[in-house]
mmCIF file of C-alpha atoms in Angstrom:
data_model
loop_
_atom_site.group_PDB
_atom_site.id
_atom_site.type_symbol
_atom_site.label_atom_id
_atom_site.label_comp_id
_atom_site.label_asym_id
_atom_site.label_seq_id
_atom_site.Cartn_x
_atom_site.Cartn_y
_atom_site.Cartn_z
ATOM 1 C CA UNK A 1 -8.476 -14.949 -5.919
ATOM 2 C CA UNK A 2 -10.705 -13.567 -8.730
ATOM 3 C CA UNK A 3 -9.637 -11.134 -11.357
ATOM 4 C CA UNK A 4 -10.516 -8.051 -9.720
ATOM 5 C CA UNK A 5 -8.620 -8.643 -6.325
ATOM 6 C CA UNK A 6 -5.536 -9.812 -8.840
ATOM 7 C CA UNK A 7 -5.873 -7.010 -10.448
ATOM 8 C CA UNK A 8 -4.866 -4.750 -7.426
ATOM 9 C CA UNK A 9 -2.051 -6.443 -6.260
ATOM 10 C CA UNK A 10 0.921 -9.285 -6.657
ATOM 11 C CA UNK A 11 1.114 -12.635 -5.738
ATOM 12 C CA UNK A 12 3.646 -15.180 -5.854
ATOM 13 C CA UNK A 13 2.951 -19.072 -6.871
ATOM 14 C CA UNK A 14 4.791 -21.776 -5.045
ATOM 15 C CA UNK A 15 4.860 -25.521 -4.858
ATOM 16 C CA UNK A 16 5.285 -27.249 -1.505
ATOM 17 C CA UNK A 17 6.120 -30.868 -3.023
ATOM 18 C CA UNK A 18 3.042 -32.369 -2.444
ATOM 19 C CA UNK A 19 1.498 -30.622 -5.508
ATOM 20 C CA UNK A 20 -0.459 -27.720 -3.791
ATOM 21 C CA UNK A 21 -0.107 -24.796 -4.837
ATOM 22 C CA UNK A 22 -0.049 -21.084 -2.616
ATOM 23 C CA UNK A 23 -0.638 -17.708 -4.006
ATOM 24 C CA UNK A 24 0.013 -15.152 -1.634
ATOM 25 C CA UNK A 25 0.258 -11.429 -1.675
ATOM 26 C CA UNK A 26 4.019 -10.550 -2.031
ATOM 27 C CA UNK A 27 6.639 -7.956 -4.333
ATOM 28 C CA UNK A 28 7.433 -8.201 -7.693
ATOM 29 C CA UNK A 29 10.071 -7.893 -10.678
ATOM 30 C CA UNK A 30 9.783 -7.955 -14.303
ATOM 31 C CA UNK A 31 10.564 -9.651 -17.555
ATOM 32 C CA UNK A 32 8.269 -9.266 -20.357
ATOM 33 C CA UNK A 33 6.338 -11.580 -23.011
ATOM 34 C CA UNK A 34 4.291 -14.267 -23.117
ATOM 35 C CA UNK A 35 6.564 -17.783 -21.762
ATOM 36 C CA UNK A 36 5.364 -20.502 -19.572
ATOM 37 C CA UNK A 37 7.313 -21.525 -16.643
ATOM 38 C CA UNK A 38 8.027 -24.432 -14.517
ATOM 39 C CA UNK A 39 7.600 -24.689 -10.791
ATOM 40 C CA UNK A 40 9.634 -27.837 -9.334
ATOM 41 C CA UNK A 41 8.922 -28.327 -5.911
ATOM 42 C CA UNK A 42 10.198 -25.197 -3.526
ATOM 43 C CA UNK A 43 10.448 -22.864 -6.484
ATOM 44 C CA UNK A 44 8.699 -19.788 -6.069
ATOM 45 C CA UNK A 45 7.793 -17.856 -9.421
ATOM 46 C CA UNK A 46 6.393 -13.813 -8.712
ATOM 47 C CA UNK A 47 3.393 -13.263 -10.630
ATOM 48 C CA UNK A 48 2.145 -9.776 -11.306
ATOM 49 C CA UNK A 49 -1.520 -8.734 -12.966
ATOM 50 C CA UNK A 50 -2.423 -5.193 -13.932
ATOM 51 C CA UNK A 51 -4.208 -3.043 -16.390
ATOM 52 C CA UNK A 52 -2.575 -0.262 -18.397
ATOM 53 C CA UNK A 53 -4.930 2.402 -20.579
ATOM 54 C CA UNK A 54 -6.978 -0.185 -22.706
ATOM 55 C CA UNK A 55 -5.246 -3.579 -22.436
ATOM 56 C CA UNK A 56 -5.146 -6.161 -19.215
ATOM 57 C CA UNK A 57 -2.313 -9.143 -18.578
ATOM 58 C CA UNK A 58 -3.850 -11.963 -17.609
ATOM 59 C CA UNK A 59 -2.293 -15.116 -15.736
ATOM 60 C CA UNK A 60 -3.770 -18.502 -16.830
ATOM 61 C CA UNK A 61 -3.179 -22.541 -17.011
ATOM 62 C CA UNK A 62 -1.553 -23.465 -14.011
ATOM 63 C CA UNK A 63 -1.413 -27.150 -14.119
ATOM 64 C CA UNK A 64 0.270 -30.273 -12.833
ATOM 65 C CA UNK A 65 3.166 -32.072 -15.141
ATOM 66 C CA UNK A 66 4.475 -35.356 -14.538
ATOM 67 C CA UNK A 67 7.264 -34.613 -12.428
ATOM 68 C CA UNK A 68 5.098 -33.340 -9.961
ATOM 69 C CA UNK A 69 5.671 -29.591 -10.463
ATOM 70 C CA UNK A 70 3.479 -27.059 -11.335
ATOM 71 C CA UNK A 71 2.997 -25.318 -14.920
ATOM 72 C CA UNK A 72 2.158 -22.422 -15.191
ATOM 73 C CA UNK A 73 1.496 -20.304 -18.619
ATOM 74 C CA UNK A 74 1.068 -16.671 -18.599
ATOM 75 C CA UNK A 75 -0.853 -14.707 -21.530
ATOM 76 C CA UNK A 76 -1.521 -11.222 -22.213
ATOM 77 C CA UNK A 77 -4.651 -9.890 -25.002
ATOM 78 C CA UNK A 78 -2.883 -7.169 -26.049
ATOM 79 C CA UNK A 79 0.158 -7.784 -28.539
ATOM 80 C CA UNK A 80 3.536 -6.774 -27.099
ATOM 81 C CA UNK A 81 2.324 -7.134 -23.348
ATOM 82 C CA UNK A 82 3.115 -9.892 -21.462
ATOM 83 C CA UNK A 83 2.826 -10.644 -17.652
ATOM 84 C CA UNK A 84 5.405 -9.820 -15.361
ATOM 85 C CA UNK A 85 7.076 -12.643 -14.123
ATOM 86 C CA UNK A 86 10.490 -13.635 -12.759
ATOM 87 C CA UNK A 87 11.620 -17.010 -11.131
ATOM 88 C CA UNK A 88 12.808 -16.416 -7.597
ATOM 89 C CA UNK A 89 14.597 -19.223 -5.068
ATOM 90 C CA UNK A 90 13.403 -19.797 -1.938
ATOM 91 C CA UNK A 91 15.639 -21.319 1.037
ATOM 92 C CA UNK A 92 14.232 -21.672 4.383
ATOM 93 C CA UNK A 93 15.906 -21.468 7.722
ATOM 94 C CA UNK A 94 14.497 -22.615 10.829
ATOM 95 C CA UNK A 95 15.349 -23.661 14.257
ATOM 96 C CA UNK A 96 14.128 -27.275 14.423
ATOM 97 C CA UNK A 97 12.864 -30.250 12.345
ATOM 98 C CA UNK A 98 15.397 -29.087 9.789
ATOM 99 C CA UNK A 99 15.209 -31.156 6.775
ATOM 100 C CA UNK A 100 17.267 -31.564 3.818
ATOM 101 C CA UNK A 101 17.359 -28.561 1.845
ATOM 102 C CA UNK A 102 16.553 -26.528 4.242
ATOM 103 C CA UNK A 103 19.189 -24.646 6.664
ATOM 104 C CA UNK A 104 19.740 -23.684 10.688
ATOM 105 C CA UNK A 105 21.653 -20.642 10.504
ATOM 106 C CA UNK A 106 21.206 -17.212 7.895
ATOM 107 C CA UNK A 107 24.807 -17.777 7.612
ATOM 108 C CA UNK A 108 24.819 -21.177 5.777
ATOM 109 C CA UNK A 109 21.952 -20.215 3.578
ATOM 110 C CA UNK A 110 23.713 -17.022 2.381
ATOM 111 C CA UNK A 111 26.535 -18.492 1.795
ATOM 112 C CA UNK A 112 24.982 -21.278 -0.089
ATOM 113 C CA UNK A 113 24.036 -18.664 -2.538
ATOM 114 C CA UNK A 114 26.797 -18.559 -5.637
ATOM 115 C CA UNK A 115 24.754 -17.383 -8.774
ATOM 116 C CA UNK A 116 22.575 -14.618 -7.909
ATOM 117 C CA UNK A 117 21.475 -12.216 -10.048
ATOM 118 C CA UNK A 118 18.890 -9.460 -11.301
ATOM 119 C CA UNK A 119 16.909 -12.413 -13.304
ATOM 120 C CA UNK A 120 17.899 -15.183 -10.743
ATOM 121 C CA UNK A 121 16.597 -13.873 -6.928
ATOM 122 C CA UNK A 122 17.273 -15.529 -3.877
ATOM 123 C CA UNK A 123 14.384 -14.990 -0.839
ATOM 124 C CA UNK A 124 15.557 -16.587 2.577
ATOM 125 C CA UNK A 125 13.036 -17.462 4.386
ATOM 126 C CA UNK A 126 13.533 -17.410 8.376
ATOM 127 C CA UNK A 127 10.582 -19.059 10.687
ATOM 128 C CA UNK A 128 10.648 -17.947 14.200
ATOM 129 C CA UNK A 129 13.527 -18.352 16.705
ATOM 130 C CA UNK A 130 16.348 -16.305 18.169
ATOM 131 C CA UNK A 131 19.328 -16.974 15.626
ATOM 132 C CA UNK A 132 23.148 -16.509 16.700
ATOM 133 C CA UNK A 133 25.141 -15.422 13.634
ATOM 134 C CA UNK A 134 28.587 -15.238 12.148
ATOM 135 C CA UNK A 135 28.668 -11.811 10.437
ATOM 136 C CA UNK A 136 25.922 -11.705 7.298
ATOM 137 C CA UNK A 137 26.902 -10.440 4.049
ATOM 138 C CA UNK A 138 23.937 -10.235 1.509
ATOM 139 C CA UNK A 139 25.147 -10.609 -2.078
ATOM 140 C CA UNK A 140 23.433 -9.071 -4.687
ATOM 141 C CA UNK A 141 19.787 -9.852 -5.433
ATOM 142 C CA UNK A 142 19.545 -11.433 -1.909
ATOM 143 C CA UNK A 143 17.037 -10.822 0.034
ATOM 144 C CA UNK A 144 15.747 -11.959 4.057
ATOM 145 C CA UNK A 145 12.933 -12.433 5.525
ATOM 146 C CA UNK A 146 11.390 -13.405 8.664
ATOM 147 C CA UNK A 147 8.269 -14.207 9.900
ATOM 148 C CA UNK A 148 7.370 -10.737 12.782
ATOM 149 C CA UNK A 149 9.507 -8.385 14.716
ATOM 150 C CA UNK A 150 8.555 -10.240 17.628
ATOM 151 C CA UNK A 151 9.243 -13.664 16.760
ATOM 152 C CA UNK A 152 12.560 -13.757 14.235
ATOM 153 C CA UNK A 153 15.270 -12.513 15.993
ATOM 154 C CA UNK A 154 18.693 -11.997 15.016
ATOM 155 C CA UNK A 155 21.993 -11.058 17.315
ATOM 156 C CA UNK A 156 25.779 -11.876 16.776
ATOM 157 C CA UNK A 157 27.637 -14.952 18.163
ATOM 158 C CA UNK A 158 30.429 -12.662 19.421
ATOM 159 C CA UNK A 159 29.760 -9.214 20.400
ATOM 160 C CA UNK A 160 32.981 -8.063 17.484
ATOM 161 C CA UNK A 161 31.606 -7.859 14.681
ATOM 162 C CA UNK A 162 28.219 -6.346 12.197
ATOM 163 C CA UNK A 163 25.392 -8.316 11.990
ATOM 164 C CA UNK A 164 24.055 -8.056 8.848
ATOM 165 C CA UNK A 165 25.780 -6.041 5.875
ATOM 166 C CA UNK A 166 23.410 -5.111 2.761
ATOM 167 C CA UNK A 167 24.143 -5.533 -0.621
ATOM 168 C CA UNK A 168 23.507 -4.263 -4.071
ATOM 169 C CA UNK A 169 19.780 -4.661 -4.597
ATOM 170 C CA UNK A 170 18.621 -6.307 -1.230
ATOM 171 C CA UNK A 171 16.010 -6.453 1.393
ATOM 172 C CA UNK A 172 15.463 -7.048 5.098
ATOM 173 C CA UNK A 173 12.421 -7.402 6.039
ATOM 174 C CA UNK A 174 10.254 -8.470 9.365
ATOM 175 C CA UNK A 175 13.137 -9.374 11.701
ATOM 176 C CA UNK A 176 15.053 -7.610 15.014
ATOM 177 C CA UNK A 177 18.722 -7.448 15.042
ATOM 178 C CA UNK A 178 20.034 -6.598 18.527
ATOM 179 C CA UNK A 179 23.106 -6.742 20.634
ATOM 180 C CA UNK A 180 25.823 -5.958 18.349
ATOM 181 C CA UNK A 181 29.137 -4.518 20.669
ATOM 182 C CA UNK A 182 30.837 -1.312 20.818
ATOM 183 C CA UNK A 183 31.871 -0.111 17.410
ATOM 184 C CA UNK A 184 30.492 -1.977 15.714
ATOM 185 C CA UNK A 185 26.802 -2.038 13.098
ATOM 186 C CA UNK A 186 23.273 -3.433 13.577
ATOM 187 C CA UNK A 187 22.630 -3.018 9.632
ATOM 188 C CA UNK A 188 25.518 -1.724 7.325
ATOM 189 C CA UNK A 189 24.142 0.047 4.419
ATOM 190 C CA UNK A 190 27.904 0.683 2.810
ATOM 191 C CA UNK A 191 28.268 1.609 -0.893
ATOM 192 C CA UNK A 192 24.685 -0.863 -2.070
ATOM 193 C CA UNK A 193 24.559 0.877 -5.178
ATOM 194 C CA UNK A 194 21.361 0.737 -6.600
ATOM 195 C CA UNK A 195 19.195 0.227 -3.162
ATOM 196 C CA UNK A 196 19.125 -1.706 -0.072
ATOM 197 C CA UNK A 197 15.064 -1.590 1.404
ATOM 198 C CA UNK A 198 14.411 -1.909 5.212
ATOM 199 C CA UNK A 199 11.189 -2.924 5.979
ATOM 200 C CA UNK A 200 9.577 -2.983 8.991
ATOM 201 C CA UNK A 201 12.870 -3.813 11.091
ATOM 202 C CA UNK A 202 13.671 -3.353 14.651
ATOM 203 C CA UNK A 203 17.227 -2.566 15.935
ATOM 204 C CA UNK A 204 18.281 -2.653 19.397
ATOM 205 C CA UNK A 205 20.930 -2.517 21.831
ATOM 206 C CA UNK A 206 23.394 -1.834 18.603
ATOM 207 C CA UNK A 207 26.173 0.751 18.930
ATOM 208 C CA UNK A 208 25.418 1.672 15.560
ATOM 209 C CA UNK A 209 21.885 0.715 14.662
ATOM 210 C CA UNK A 210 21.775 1.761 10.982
ATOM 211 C CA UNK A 211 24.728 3.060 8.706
ATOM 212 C CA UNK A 212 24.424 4.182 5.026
ATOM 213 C CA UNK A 213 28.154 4.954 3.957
ATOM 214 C CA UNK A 214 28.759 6.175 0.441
ATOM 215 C CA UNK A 215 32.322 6.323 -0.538
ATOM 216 C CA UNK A 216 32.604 4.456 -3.761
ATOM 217 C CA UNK A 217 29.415 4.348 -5.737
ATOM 218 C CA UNK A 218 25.969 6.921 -5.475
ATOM 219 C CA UNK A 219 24.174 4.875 -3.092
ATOM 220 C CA UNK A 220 20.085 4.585 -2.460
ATOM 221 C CA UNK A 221 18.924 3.086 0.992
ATOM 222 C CA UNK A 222 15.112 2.760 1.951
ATOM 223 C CA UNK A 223 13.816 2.831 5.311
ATOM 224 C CA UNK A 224 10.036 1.737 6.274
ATOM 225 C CA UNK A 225 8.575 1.327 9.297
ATOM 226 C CA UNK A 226 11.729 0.992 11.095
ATOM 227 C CA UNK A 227 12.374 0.893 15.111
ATOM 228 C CA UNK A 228 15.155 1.537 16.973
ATOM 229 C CA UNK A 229 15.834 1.355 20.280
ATOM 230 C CA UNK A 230 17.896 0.498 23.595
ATOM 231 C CA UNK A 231 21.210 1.716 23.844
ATOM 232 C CA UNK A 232 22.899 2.866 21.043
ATOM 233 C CA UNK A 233 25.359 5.724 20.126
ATOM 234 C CA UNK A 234 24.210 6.504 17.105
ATOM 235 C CA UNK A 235 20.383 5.399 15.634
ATOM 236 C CA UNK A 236 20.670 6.080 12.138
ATOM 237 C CA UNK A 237 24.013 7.304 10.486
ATOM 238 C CA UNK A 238 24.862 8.739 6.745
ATOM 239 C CA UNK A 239 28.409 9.294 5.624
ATOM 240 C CA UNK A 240 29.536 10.263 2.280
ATOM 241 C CA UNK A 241 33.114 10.784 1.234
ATOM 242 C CA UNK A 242 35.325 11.328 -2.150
ATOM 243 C CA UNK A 243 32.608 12.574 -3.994
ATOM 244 C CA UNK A 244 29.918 10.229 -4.571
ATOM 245 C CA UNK A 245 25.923 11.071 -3.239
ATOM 246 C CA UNK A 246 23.808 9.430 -0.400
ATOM 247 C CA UNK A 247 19.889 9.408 -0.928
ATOM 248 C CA UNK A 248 18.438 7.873 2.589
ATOM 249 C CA UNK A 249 14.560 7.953 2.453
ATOM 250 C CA UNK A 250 12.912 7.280 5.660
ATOM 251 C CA UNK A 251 8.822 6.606 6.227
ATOM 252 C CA UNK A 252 7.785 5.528 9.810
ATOM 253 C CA UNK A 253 11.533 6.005 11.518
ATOM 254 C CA UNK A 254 11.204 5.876 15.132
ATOM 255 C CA UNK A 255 13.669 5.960 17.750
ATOM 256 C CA UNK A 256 13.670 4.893 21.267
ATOM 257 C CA UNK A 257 16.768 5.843 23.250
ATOM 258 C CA UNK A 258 17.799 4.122 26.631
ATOM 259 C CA UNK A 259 19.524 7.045 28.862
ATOM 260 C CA UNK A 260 23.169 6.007 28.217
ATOM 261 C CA UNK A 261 26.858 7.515 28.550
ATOM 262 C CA UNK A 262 27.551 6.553 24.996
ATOM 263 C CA UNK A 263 24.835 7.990 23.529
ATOM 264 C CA UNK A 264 25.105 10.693 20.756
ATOM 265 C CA UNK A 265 22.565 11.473 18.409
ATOM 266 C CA UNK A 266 19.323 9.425 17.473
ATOM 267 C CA UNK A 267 20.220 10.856 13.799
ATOM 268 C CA UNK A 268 23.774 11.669 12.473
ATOM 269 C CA UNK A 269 23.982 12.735 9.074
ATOM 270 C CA UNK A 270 27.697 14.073 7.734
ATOM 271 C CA UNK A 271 29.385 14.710 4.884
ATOM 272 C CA UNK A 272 28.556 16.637 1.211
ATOM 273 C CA UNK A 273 26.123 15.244 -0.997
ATOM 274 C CA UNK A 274 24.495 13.423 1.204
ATOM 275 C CA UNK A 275 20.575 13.839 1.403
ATOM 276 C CA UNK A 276 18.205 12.460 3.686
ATOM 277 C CA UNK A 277 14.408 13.027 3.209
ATOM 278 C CA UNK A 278 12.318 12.047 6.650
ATOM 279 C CA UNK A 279 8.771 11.327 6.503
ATOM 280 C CA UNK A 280 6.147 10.688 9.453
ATOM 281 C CA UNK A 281 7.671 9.276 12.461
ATOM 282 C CA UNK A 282 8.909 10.197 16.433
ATOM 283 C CA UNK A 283 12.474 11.000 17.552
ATOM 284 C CA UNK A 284 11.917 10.009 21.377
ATOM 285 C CA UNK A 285 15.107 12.054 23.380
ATOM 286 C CA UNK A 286 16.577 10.849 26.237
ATOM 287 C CA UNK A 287 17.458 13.620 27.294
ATOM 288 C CA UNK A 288 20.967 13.842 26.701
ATOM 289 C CA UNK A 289 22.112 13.554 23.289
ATOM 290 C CA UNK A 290 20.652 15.607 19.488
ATOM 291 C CA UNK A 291 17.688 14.423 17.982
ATOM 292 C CA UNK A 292 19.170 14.972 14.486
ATOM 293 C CA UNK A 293 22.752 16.129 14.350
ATOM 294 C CA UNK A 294 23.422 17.715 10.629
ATOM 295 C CA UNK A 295 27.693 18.696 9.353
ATOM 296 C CA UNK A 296 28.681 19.109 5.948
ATOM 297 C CA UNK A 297 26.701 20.476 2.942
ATOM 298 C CA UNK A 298 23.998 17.819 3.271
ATOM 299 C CA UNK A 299 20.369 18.640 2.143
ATOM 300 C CA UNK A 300 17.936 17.218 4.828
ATOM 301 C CA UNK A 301 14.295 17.327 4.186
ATOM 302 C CA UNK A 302 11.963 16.310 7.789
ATOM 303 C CA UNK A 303 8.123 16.314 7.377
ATOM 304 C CA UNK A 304 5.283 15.536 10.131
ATOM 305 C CA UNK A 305 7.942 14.427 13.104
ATOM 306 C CA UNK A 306 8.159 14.620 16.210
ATOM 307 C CA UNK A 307 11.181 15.192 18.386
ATOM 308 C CA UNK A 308 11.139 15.120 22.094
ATOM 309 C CA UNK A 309 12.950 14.908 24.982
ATOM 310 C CA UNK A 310 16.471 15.608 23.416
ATOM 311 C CA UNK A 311 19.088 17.866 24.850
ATOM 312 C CA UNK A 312 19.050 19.388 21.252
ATOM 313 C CA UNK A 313 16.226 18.148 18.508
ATOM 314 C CA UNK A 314 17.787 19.695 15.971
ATOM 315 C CA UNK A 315 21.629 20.907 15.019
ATOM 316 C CA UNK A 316 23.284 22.098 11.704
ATOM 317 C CA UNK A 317 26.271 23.612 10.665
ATOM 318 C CA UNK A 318 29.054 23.949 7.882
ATOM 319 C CA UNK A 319 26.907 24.653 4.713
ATOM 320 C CA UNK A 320 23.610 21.951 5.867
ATOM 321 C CA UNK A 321 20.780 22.923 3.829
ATOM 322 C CA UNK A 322 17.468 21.708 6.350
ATOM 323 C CA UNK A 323 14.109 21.640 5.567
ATOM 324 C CA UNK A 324 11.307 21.327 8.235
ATOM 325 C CA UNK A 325 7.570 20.971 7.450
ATOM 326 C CA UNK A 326 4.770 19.700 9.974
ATOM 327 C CA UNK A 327 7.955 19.195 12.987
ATOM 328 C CA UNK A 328 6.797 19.494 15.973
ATOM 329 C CA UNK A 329 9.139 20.142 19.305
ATOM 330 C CA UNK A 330 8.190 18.971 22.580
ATOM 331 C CA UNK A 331 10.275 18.809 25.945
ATOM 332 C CA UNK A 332 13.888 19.781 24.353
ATOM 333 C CA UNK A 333 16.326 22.057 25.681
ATOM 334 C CA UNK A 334 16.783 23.238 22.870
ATOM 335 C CA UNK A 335 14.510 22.606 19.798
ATOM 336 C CA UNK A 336 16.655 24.084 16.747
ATOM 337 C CA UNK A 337 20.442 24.971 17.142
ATOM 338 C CA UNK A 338 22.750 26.205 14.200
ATOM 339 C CA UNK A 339 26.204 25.288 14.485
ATOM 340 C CA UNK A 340 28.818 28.201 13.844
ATOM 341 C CA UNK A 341 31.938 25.738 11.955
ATOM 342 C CA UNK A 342 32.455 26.246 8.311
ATOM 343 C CA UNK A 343 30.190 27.515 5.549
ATOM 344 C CA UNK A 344 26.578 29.483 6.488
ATOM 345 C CA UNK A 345 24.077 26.592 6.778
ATOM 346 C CA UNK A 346 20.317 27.158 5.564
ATOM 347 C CA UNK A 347 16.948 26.920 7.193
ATOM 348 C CA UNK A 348 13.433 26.397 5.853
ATOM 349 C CA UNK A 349 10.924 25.886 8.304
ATOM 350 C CA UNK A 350 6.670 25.586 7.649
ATOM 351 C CA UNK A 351 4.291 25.025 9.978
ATOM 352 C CA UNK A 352 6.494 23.877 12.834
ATOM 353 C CA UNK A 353 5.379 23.524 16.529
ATOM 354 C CA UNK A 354 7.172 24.052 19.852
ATOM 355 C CA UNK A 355 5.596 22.828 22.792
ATOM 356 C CA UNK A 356 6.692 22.968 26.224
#
């Protein structure tokens, strides 16, 4: 691309062994100062260009060496900027016309993973396919990625276990998870640390679609563009416990209930210090169950959502501080019900709707 469109975003270089070379939009990390780096074939190095006040970071002589990889020298013009660049590894997973290097199952790539760390990333790749897992732990620095909603597709090969539990510093991203038993978690969020990142992920048919526990460590979870739907018991769920904080932030949560015996709230947040902060987005009720279900001295923040269709949309007891700005109500029994267990709770509402 040419300066300008660099300028604006982030790409990543990579080298596909047959001495092309790809830049592509994608995220970034840091290190600083001027270095070149080598790109042997399947490496992936994240290169990021941007202007601050009066100086620019440039990226520049990407060549071919001997060994057929790719060099590629970054420069800055101002003294004491460099360009932001960090060496990632790539492993892909795919359902046919594996070769070697490459992997069949999430599993076996994760696992393959031993040395990962903030300046040595791992990105696994997944190309379409419906994928039957073992239970997925992300390390550290770990993060997955598919290729659509639609098309990568992960479930568990039993119906006893998680599917996928984050890690310190990790990201889903692009993929379904579905059909994960009674009791059991879609995503598990537990004590990540500094963040796990959803992004643009559909759950469904998951007891437990999303959990964010925090009972060791202050934890951070993000949540974008995230769907969840089918049966379920609980959508999203945020526990805290012996002391330490929960910040959930949520952009584009929406939720998609199937009418079910076991279902109890499309949003269960419980426990002190916990804080959830939900922007844009639809609770959809099936008319049986709360939209967001609020215990313990939590401090909940919901802005331009709708919640309809729930028996309750929203409930809060035992010392909840809520916040509600742009919500609007439509079709509930009940739109807004405080709780009477425990300490007063608080309300804040601005320019909320009821309809029907």
């Amino acid at each position: 691309p040419d300066m300008d469109t660099m300028l604006k975003s982030s790409y990543y270089l990579t080298n596909d062994g047959e001495n092309n070379i790809t830049i592509l939009p994608f995220g970034v990390q840091t290190i600083d100062g001027n270095a070149t780096y080598i790109l042997s074939p399947g490496s992936v190095v994240y290169v990021y260009v941007s202007t601050l006040d009066n100086w620019t970071v440039y990226a520049s002589a990407i060549t071919k060496t001997q060994d057929d990889a790719i060099r590629f020298t970054s420069m800055a013009t101002s003294a004491g900027f460099g360009s932001s660049v960090v060496r990632t590894n790539l492993l892909l997973v795919k359902k046919r016309n594996v070769v070697a290097g490459e992997y069949s199952t999430i599993k076996a790539a994760v696992d393959s993973i031993t040395d990962a760390s903030s300046t040595n990333r791992y990105v696994i790749s997944v190309a379409p396919g419906v994928y039957e897992e073992e239970e997925i732990t992300l390390p550290a620095y770990v993060d997955i990625v598919g290729t659509s909603l639609s098309s990568t597709i992960i479930q568990p090969d039993t119906a006893t276990h998680n599917v996928i539990n984050m890690g310190n510093t990790t990201e889903l991203s692009f993929i379904t998870i579905q059909n994960c038993g009674v009791g059991y978690i879609g995503i598990n969020c537990e004590n990540v640390g500094n963040y796990a990142q959803l992004h643009k992920v559909a759950v469904k048919d998951c007891d437990t679609a999303v959990k964010c526990v925090a009972s060791a460590l202050d934890c951070y979870v993000y949540l974008e563009h995230v769907d969840i739907m089918g049966v379920f018991k609980y959508g999203l769920e945020q526990e805290t416990a012996n002391g330490y904080n929960l910040y959930v932030n949520c952009e584009s949560l929406f939720t998609f209930p199937t009418a079910d015996v076991s279902l109890d709230s499309n949003i269960y947040v419980h426990g002190a210090l916990n804080r959830l902060k939900f922007m844009s987005g639809a609770v959809n009720g099936a008319g049986q169950e709360y939209g967001v279900r609020i215990t313990g001295a939590c401090v909940i923040s919901i802005y331009a959502v709708k919640i309809r269709g729930c028996e309750v949309g929203v409930y809060f007891e035992d010392g909840a501080n809520v916040k509600l700005t742009g919500v609007e109500f439509a079709a509930d029994s009940t739109a807004i019900l405080c709780g009477s267990p425990g300490s007063p709770p608080n309300l804040t509402s601005s320019g909320t709707l009821f309809e029907d």
